[in-house]
mmCIF file of C-alpha atoms in Angstrom:
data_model
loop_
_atom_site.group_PDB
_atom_site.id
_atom_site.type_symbol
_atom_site.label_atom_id
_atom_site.label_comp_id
_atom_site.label_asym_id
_atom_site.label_seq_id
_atom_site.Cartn_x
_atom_site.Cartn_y
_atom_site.Cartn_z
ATOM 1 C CA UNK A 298 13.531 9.160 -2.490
ATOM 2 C CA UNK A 299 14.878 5.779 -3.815
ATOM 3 C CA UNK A 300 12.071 3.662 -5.627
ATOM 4 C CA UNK A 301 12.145 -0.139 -6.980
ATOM 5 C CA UNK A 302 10.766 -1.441 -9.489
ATOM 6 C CA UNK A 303 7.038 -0.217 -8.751
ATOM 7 C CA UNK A 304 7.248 3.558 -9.821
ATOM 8 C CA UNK A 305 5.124 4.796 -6.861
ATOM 9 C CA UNK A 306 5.971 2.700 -4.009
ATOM 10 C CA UNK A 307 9.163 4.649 -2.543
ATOM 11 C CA UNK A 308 11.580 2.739 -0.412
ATOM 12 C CA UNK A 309 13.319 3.811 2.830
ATOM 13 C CA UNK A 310 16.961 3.090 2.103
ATOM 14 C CA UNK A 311 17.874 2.880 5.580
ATOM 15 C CA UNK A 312 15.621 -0.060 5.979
ATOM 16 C CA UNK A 313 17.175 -3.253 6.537
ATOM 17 C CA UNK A 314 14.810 -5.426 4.827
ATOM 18 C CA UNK A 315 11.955 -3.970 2.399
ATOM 19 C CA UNK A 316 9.503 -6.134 0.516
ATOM 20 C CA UNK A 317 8.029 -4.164 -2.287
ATOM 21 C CA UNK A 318 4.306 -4.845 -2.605
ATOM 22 C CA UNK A 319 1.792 -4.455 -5.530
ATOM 23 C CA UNK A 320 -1.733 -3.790 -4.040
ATOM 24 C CA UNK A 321 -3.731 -6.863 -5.865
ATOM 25 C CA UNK A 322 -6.942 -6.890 -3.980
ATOM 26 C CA UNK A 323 -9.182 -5.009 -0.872
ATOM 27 C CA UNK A 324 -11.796 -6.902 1.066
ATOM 28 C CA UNK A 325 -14.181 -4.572 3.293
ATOM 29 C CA UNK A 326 -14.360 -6.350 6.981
ATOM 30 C CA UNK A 327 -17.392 -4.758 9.237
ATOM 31 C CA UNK A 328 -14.394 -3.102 11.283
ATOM 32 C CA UNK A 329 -11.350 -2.534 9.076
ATOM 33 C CA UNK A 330 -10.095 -3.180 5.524
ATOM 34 C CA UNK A 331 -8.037 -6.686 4.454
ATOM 35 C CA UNK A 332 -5.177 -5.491 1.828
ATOM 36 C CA UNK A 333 -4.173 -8.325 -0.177
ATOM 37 C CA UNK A 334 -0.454 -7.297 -1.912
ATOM 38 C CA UNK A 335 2.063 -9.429 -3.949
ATOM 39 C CA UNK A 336 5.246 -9.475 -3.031
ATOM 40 C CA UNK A 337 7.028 -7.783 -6.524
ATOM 41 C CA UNK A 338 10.682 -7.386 -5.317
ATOM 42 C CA UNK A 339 12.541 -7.556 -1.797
ATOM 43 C CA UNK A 340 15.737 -5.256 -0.817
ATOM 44 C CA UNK A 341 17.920 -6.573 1.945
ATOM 45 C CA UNK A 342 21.161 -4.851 3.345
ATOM 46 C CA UNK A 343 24.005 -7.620 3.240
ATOM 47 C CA UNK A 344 24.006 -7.432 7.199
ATOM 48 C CA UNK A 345 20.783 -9.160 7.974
ATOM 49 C CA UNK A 346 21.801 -12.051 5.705
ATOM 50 C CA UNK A 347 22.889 -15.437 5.946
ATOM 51 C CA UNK A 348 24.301 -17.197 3.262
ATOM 52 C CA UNK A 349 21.824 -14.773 0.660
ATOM 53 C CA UNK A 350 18.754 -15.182 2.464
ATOM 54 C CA UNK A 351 17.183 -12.494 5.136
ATOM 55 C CA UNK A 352 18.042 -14.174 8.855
ATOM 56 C CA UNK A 353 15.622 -13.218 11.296
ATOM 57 C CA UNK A 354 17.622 -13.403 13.950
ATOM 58 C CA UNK A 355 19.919 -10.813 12.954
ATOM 59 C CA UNK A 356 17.084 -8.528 11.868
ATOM 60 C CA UNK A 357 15.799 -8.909 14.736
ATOM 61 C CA UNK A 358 11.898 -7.518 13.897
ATOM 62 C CA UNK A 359 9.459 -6.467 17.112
ATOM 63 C CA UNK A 360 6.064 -8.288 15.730
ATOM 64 C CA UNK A 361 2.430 -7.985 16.184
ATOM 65 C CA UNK A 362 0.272 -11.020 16.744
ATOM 66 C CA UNK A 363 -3.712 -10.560 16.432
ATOM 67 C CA UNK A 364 -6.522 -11.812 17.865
ATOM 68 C CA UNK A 365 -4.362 -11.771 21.318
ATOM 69 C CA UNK A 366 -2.456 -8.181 20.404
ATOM 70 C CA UNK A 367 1.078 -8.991 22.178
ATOM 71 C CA UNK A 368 4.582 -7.865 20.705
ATOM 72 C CA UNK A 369 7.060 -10.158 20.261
ATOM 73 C CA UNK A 370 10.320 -10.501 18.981
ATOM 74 C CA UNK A 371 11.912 -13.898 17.162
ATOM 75 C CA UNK A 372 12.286 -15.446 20.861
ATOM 76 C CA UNK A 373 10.123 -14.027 23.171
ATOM 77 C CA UNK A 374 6.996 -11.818 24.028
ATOM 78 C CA UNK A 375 7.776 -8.567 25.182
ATOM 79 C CA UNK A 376 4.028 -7.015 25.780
ATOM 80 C CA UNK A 377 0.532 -6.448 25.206
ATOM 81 C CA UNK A 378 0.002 -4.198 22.331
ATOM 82 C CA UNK A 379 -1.206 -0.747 23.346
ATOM 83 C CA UNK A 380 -0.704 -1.299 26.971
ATOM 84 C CA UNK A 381 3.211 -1.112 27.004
ATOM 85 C CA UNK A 382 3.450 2.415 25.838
ATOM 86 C CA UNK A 383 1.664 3.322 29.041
ATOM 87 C CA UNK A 384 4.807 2.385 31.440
ATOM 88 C CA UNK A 385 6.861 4.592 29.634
ATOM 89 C CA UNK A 386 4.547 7.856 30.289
ATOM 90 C CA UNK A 387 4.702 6.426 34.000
#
């Protein structure tokens, strides 16, 4: 287990990009909980950069949007959250 600077938030090293987080605040919602973190430290591997600075593009991240709950990555939506699993058990 590799940590950062944070003694008990471990890091995956095989991540390509980690941003190591410091819990500063918790709001209670009727539904869910809102974590508020600061952002202590951030870990790239040399291949997702661009002149020193994490390039999306080359990461290449598969995102979650809310209130309308559709994956996406940097260009284009690929599909509604929790209904895309389902074609694959077709």
């Amino acid at each position: 287990m590799e940590y950062g600077e944070l003694e008990d938030a471990p890091l995956i090293k095989e991540c390509p990009l980690s941003l190591e987080c410091k819990l500063v605040d918790v709001y209670q919602m009727p539904t869910h909980n809102l974590f508020i973190g600061e952002i202590i430290a951030t870990y790239a591997d040399e291949k997702i950069l661009t002149e020193g600075i994490p390039d999306l593009g080359k990461l290449n991240p598969l995102l979650l949007t809310m209130p309308d709950n559709y994956y996406w990555t940097v260009k284009e939506k690929v599909g509604k959250a929790w209904n895309i699993g389902r074609e694959l058990i077709k």
